[in-house]
């Protein structure tokens, strides 16, 4: 166990870097952070996958963010968790120097990539993990092939990502009882995701809603983003005590989203463009704006 602890506002955070387990603690009945504990950071809109449901409209000639000159990075609290995504973050030419900078600043980056890119750029991903340039690895599922499942075993911190209504339950059953960590993301109905939304997606969402109690028995961990919590209501499967223990808070209370490509920040990646703000050089005033908007 590699445990780090730090104070954030009126509470203490303990974070296990090996498992990702996080515990907040104080003697009060509420937590009030001074800095974001974690944030989603979009570094590129370049991706060659062409997924029809991509809510970021990423494309092969998509723009890269100027990540080496994003000054707010240097104002983050040590041990802030960064969920780095795109686009395909592996395509960014400055990815490794950016991650090396994050390491020097004692930040905790994770990265989400597509299964196709994971398989194609396996050695690069392994380099990032072995050199502790990333801690968590999210892999967006395309197909639960035997070759893919064998490759995933090499990465103990890998989490398989699926989108509610996109991957059929029959495909998820191929992942059952293989000691896999699963993250279910809510379906985002905007940009290409709006065009792709159909009766088939609606049926897939309904099927997953019904299967969820059984599905949860067959994975090492099942987690959800806040949009999936709304769509799938896993609270129905828990006691109030369990919910209070595991629920990490609403978007914008401990977290935020920064799009370095378009130099904007907001509560989350689902925030409409007209509700986003111009990126600043300091994280503190940006987070203050997000917290105020979400009180």
Short mmCIF file of C-alpha atoms in Angstrom, two decimals:
data_model
loop_
_atom_site.label_atom_id
_atom_site.label_comp_id
_atom_site.label_asym_id
_atom_site.label_seq_id
_atom_site.Cartn_x
_atom_site.Cartn_y
_atom_site.Cartn_z
CA UNK A 1 0.00 0.00 0.00
CA UNK A 2 1.31 3.45 -1.00
CA UNK A 3 -0.69 5.86 1.15
CA UNK A 4 -0.61 9.65 0.89
CA UNK A 5 -2.43 12.09 3.15
CA UNK A 6 -3.12 15.78 2.79
CA UNK A 7 -5.37 18.48 4.20
CA UNK A 8 -7.95 20.11 1.92
CA UNK A 9 -10.06 22.80 3.51
CA UNK A 10 -11.70 21.44 6.67
CA UNK A 11 -10.88 17.76 6.18
CA UNK A 12 -8.08 15.28 5.55
CA UNK A 13 -7.82 13.03 2.49
CA UNK A 14 -6.11 9.64 2.65
CA UNK A 15 -5.45 8.12 -0.79
CA UNK A 16 -4.13 4.64 -1.52
CA UNK A 17 -2.16 5.02 -4.75
CA UNK A 18 -2.24 1.27 -5.43
CA UNK A 19 -5.99 0.65 -5.18
CA UNK A 20 -7.35 4.15 -5.67
CA UNK A 21 -9.29 3.94 -2.41
CA UNK A 22 -9.93 7.37 -0.90
CA UNK A 23 -11.12 8.28 2.58
CA UNK A 24 -12.18 11.74 3.74
CA UNK A 25 -12.13 12.48 7.45
CA UNK A 26 -12.91 15.28 9.91
CA UNK A 27 -14.87 15.79 13.13
CA UNK A 28 -17.65 17.77 11.45
CA UNK A 29 -20.78 16.72 9.60
CA UNK A 30 -19.73 18.30 6.29
CA UNK A 31 -16.68 18.57 4.01
CA UNK A 32 -15.63 21.90 2.54
CA UNK A 33 -12.64 21.71 0.18
CA UNK A 34 -10.31 24.57 -0.67
CA UNK A 35 -9.01 22.88 -3.84
CA UNK A 36 -10.56 20.28 -6.16
CA UNK A 37 -9.70 16.74 -5.08
CA UNK A 38 -9.91 15.59 -8.65
CA UNK A 39 -10.68 16.89 -12.11
CA UNK A 40 -11.34 15.68 -15.62
CA UNK A 41 -8.78 17.21 -17.98
CA UNK A 42 -9.28 17.09 -21.73
CA UNK A 43 -5.91 17.44 -23.49
CA UNK A 44 -6.79 16.72 -27.12
CA UNK A 45 -9.66 16.42 -29.55
CA UNK A 46 -7.62 14.22 -31.89
CA UNK A 47 -8.83 10.63 -32.31
CA UNK A 48 -9.00 8.25 -35.27
CA UNK A 49 -11.78 6.01 -33.90
CA UNK A 50 -14.77 7.94 -35.27
CA UNK A 51 -17.15 6.60 -32.60
CA UNK A 52 -20.67 7.54 -33.64
CA UNK A 53 -21.68 8.34 -30.04
CA UNK A 54 -18.65 10.55 -29.23
CA UNK A 55 -19.95 13.50 -27.23
CA UNK A 56 -16.67 15.39 -27.84
CA UNK A 57 -16.89 15.20 -31.66
CA UNK A 58 -13.26 14.04 -31.72
CA UNK A 59 -11.75 13.44 -35.16
CA UNK A 60 -8.39 12.48 -36.74
CA UNK A 61 -7.41 16.11 -37.36
CA UNK A 62 -8.74 17.31 -34.00
CA UNK A 63 -6.76 19.99 -32.19
CA UNK A 64 -4.28 19.26 -29.37
CA UNK A 65 -4.35 21.38 -26.22
CA UNK A 66 -1.30 23.48 -25.27
CA UNK A 67 -0.72 21.36 -22.17
CA UNK A 68 2.87 22.43 -21.47
CA UNK A 69 1.79 26.07 -21.10
CA UNK A 70 -1.37 25.50 -19.04
CA UNK A 71 -0.26 27.49 -15.98
CA UNK A 72 -3.03 26.29 -13.66
CA UNK A 73 -1.30 22.90 -13.44
CA UNK A 74 1.41 24.48 -11.29
CA UNK A 75 -1.18 25.82 -8.82
CA UNK A 76 -2.82 22.45 -8.09
CA UNK A 77 -2.55 20.99 -4.60
CA UNK A 78 -0.10 18.07 -4.40
CA UNK A 79 -1.92 14.73 -4.82
CA UNK A 80 -4.75 16.21 -6.87
CA UNK A 81 -6.13 13.43 -9.09
CA UNK A 82 -6.25 14.17 -12.82
CA UNK A 83 -8.44 12.07 -15.11
CA UNK A 84 -6.77 12.76 -18.45
CA UNK A 85 -8.76 12.16 -21.60
CA UNK A 86 -9.60 13.37 -25.09
CA UNK A 87 -9.88 12.45 -27.88
CA UNK A 88 -7.06 9.96 -27.71
CA UNK A 89 -4.54 11.28 -25.15
CA UNK A 90 -1.88 8.89 -26.48
CA UNK A 91 -1.90 10.91 -29.70
CA UNK A 92 -0.77 14.12 -27.98
CA UNK A 93 2.89 14.80 -28.86
CA UNK A 94 3.59 16.34 -25.43
CA UNK A 95 1.91 13.62 -23.36
CA UNK A 96 5.08 12.20 -21.77
CA UNK A 97 6.71 15.56 -20.86
CA UNK A 98 3.34 16.70 -19.49
CA UNK A 99 3.06 13.60 -17.31
CA UNK A 100 6.66 14.03 -16.17
CA UNK A 101 5.77 17.57 -15.11
CA UNK A 102 2.74 16.24 -13.21
CA UNK A 103 4.97 13.72 -11.45
CA UNK A 104 7.37 16.44 -10.31
CA UNK A 105 4.38 18.38 -8.94
CA UNK A 106 3.21 15.25 -7.04
CA UNK A 107 -0.05 15.08 -8.96
CA UNK A 108 -1.89 11.77 -9.46
CA UNK A 109 -2.76 11.34 -13.15
CA UNK A 110 -4.90 8.59 -14.59
CA UNK A 111 -5.78 8.24 -18.25
CA UNK A 112 -8.70 6.95 -20.29
CA UNK A 113 -8.08 5.43 -23.72
CA UNK A 114 -9.99 3.31 -26.18
CA UNK A 115 -9.48 -0.48 -26.27
CA UNK A 116 -8.15 -0.25 -29.85
CA UNK A 117 -5.49 2.27 -28.82
CA UNK A 118 -4.68 0.23 -25.71
CA UNK A 119 -3.96 -2.83 -27.81
CA UNK A 120 -2.13 -0.93 -30.55
CA UNK A 121 0.04 1.16 -28.19
CA UNK A 122 0.47 -1.44 -25.46
CA UNK A 123 4.20 -0.79 -24.98
CA UNK A 124 3.68 2.95 -24.58
CA UNK A 125 0.93 2.37 -22.00
CA UNK A 126 3.17 -0.08 -20.14
CA UNK A 127 5.96 2.53 -20.11
CA UNK A 128 3.62 5.11 -18.57
CA UNK A 129 2.45 2.70 -15.87
CA UNK A 130 5.89 1.23 -15.08
CA UNK A 131 7.38 4.70 -14.69
CA UNK A 132 4.50 5.86 -12.49
CA UNK A 133 3.53 8.57 -14.95
CA UNK A 134 -0.06 7.36 -14.63
CA UNK A 135 -1.67 5.50 -11.75
CA UNK A 136 -5.11 4.57 -13.01
CA UNK A 137 -5.88 3.30 -16.52
CA UNK A 138 -9.37 3.49 -17.96
CA UNK A 139 -10.03 1.41 -21.08
CA UNK A 140 -13.18 2.04 -23.12
CA UNK A 141 -14.59 -1.32 -24.13
CA UNK A 142 -15.10 -2.21 -27.79
CA UNK A 143 -15.18 -6.01 -27.65
CA UNK A 144 -14.52 -8.44 -24.80
CA UNK A 145 -12.11 -10.61 -26.80
CA UNK A 146 -9.89 -13.21 -25.13
CA UNK A 147 -6.77 -11.40 -26.34
CA UNK A 148 -7.94 -8.14 -24.78
CA UNK A 149 -8.82 -9.76 -21.46
CA UNK A 150 -5.39 -11.40 -21.27
CA UNK A 151 -3.68 -8.07 -21.95
CA UNK A 152 -5.73 -6.29 -19.26
CA UNK A 153 -4.41 -8.71 -16.63
CA UNK A 154 -1.00 -7.03 -16.98
CA UNK A 155 -2.44 -3.83 -15.50
CA UNK A 156 -3.82 -4.32 -11.96
CA UNK A 157 -5.17 -0.74 -11.84
CA UNK A 158 -7.04 -1.02 -15.15
CA UNK A 159 -10.75 -0.20 -15.11
CA UNK A 160 -12.99 -1.18 -18.02
CA UNK A 161 -15.25 1.70 -19.09
CA UNK A 162 -18.64 1.14 -20.70
CA UNK A 163 -21.37 3.59 -21.67
CA UNK A 164 -24.93 3.01 -20.56
CA UNK A 165 -26.93 1.84 -23.58
CA UNK A 166 -23.97 1.41 -25.96
CA UNK A 167 -22.41 -1.95 -25.03
CA UNK A 168 -25.12 -4.66 -24.86
CA UNK A 169 -25.48 -6.67 -21.67
CA UNK A 170 -24.51 -9.79 -23.64
CA UNK A 171 -21.05 -8.24 -24.18
CA UNK A 172 -20.73 -7.30 -20.51
CA UNK A 173 -21.49 -10.88 -19.47
CA UNK A 174 -18.27 -11.93 -21.21
CA UNK A 175 -16.47 -9.93 -18.50
CA UNK A 176 -18.19 -11.75 -15.62
CA UNK A 177 -16.10 -13.39 -12.88
CA UNK A 178 -12.71 -12.30 -14.22
CA UNK A 179 -11.76 -10.01 -11.30
CA UNK A 180 -12.41 -6.94 -13.45
CA UNK A 181 -13.10 -3.41 -12.24
CA UNK A 182 -15.95 -1.79 -14.17
CA UNK A 183 -16.91 1.87 -14.55
CA UNK A 184 -20.31 2.62 -16.06
CA UNK A 185 -20.63 6.04 -17.68
CA UNK A 186 -23.92 7.77 -18.35
CA UNK A 187 -24.99 8.26 -21.96
CA UNK A 188 -24.40 11.88 -23.02
CA UNK A 189 -27.04 13.13 -25.44
CA UNK A 190 -25.15 15.90 -27.18
CA UNK A 191 -22.85 16.43 -30.18
CA UNK A 192 -22.49 13.05 -31.98
CA UNK A 193 -24.12 11.40 -28.96
CA UNK A 194 -27.33 13.26 -29.74
CA UNK A 195 -27.31 12.06 -33.37
CA UNK A 196 -26.58 8.45 -32.35
CA UNK A 197 -29.32 8.30 -29.71
CA UNK A 198 -31.97 5.86 -30.89
CA UNK A 199 -34.49 3.23 -29.86
CA UNK A 200 -31.61 0.74 -29.74
CA UNK A 201 -29.77 2.86 -27.17
CA UNK A 202 -32.97 3.27 -25.14
CA UNK A 203 -33.48 -0.50 -25.16
CA UNK A 204 -29.83 -1.01 -24.12
CA UNK A 205 -30.27 1.38 -21.19
CA UNK A 206 -33.43 -0.41 -20.09
CA UNK A 207 -31.71 -3.80 -20.31
CA UNK A 208 -28.75 -2.64 -18.23
CA UNK A 209 -31.07 -1.11 -15.62
CA UNK A 210 -32.75 -4.50 -15.16
CA UNK A 211 -29.47 -6.45 -15.21
CA UNK A 212 -27.60 -4.18 -12.81
CA UNK A 213 -28.35 -6.06 -9.54
CA UNK A 214 -27.08 -9.32 -11.07
CA UNK A 215 -24.20 -7.67 -12.94
CA UNK A 216 -22.83 -6.13 -9.76
CA UNK A 217 -22.18 -9.59 -8.31
CA UNK A 218 -19.69 -10.53 -11.04
CA UNK A 219 -17.08 -7.73 -10.90
CA UNK A 220 -14.36 -6.89 -8.42
CA UNK A 221 -15.65 -3.30 -8.36
CA UNK A 222 -18.56 -1.56 -10.10
CA UNK A 223 -18.49 2.23 -10.07
CA UNK A 224 -20.46 4.98 -11.82
CA UNK A 225 -20.05 8.55 -12.92
CA UNK A 226 -22.73 10.91 -11.65
CA UNK A 227 -24.69 10.81 -14.92
CA UNK A 228 -24.88 7.00 -14.74
CA UNK A 229 -26.05 7.29 -11.11
CA UNK A 230 -29.02 9.31 -12.36
CA UNK A 231 -29.75 6.99 -15.28
CA UNK A 232 -29.32 3.63 -13.53
CA UNK A 233 -30.20 4.45 -9.90
CA UNK A 234 -27.83 1.98 -8.18
CA UNK A 235 -28.94 3.55 -4.88
CA UNK A 236 -31.93 1.19 -5.09
CA UNK A 237 -29.49 -1.68 -4.40
CA UNK A 238 -27.91 -0.15 -1.27
CA UNK A 239 -28.86 0.74 2.26
CA UNK A 240 -28.74 4.43 3.18
CA UNK A 241 -25.66 3.70 5.29
CA UNK A 242 -23.90 2.09 2.32
CA UNK A 243 -24.87 4.98 0.04
CA UNK A 244 -23.54 7.56 2.51
CA UNK A 245 -20.29 5.62 2.75
CA UNK A 246 -19.59 5.25 -0.96
CA UNK A 247 -21.16 8.29 -2.65
CA UNK A 248 -18.36 10.77 -3.45
CA UNK A 249 -20.49 13.89 -3.93
CA UNK A 250 -22.21 15.87 -6.65
CA UNK A 251 -20.32 17.23 -9.65
CA UNK A 252 -18.74 20.55 -8.78
CA UNK A 253 -18.47 19.99 -5.02
CA UNK A 254 -15.08 18.24 -4.94
CA UNK A 255 -14.44 18.04 -8.68
CA UNK A 256 -14.45 20.05 -11.90
CA UNK A 257 -13.70 19.81 -15.63
CA UNK A 258 -11.00 21.62 -17.61
CA UNK A 259 -10.83 21.57 -21.41
CA UNK A 260 -7.28 22.63 -22.26
CA UNK A 261 -8.02 22.31 -26.00
CA UNK A 262 -10.64 25.09 -25.92
CA UNK A 263 -9.17 26.78 -22.81
CA UNK A 264 -12.38 26.48 -20.81
CA UNK A 265 -13.52 25.14 -17.44
CA UNK A 266 -16.88 24.04 -16.07
CA UNK A 267 -18.59 21.76 -13.59
CA UNK A 268 -18.31 18.72 -15.87
CA UNK A 269 -17.88 17.68 -19.48
CA UNK A 270 -21.69 17.69 -19.83
CA UNK A 271 -21.90 21.45 -19.12
CA UNK A 272 -23.25 23.28 -22.21
CA UNK A 273 -20.78 25.51 -24.06
CA UNK A 274 -22.66 28.69 -23.11
CA UNK A 275 -22.27 27.83 -19.41
CA UNK A 276 -18.49 27.32 -19.55
CA UNK A 277 -15.83 29.83 -18.49
CA UNK A 278 -12.51 30.93 -19.95
CA UNK A 279 -9.60 29.04 -18.38
CA UNK A 280 -7.52 30.99 -15.84
CA UNK A 281 -3.91 30.62 -14.72
CA UNK A 282 -4.80 29.71 -11.11
CA UNK A 283 -6.95 26.77 -9.98
CA UNK A 284 -8.27 28.49 -6.85
CA UNK A 285 -10.47 31.16 -8.51
CA UNK A 286 -11.68 28.62 -11.07
CA UNK A 287 -12.73 26.19 -8.35
CA UNK A 288 -14.35 28.99 -6.34
CA UNK A 289 -16.56 29.77 -9.35
CA UNK A 290 -17.52 26.11 -9.77
CA UNK A 291 -18.35 25.66 -6.08
CA UNK A 292 -20.46 28.83 -6.07
CA UNK A 293 -22.41 27.63 -9.10
CA UNK A 294 -23.12 24.29 -7.43
CA UNK A 295 -24.18 25.42 -3.95
#
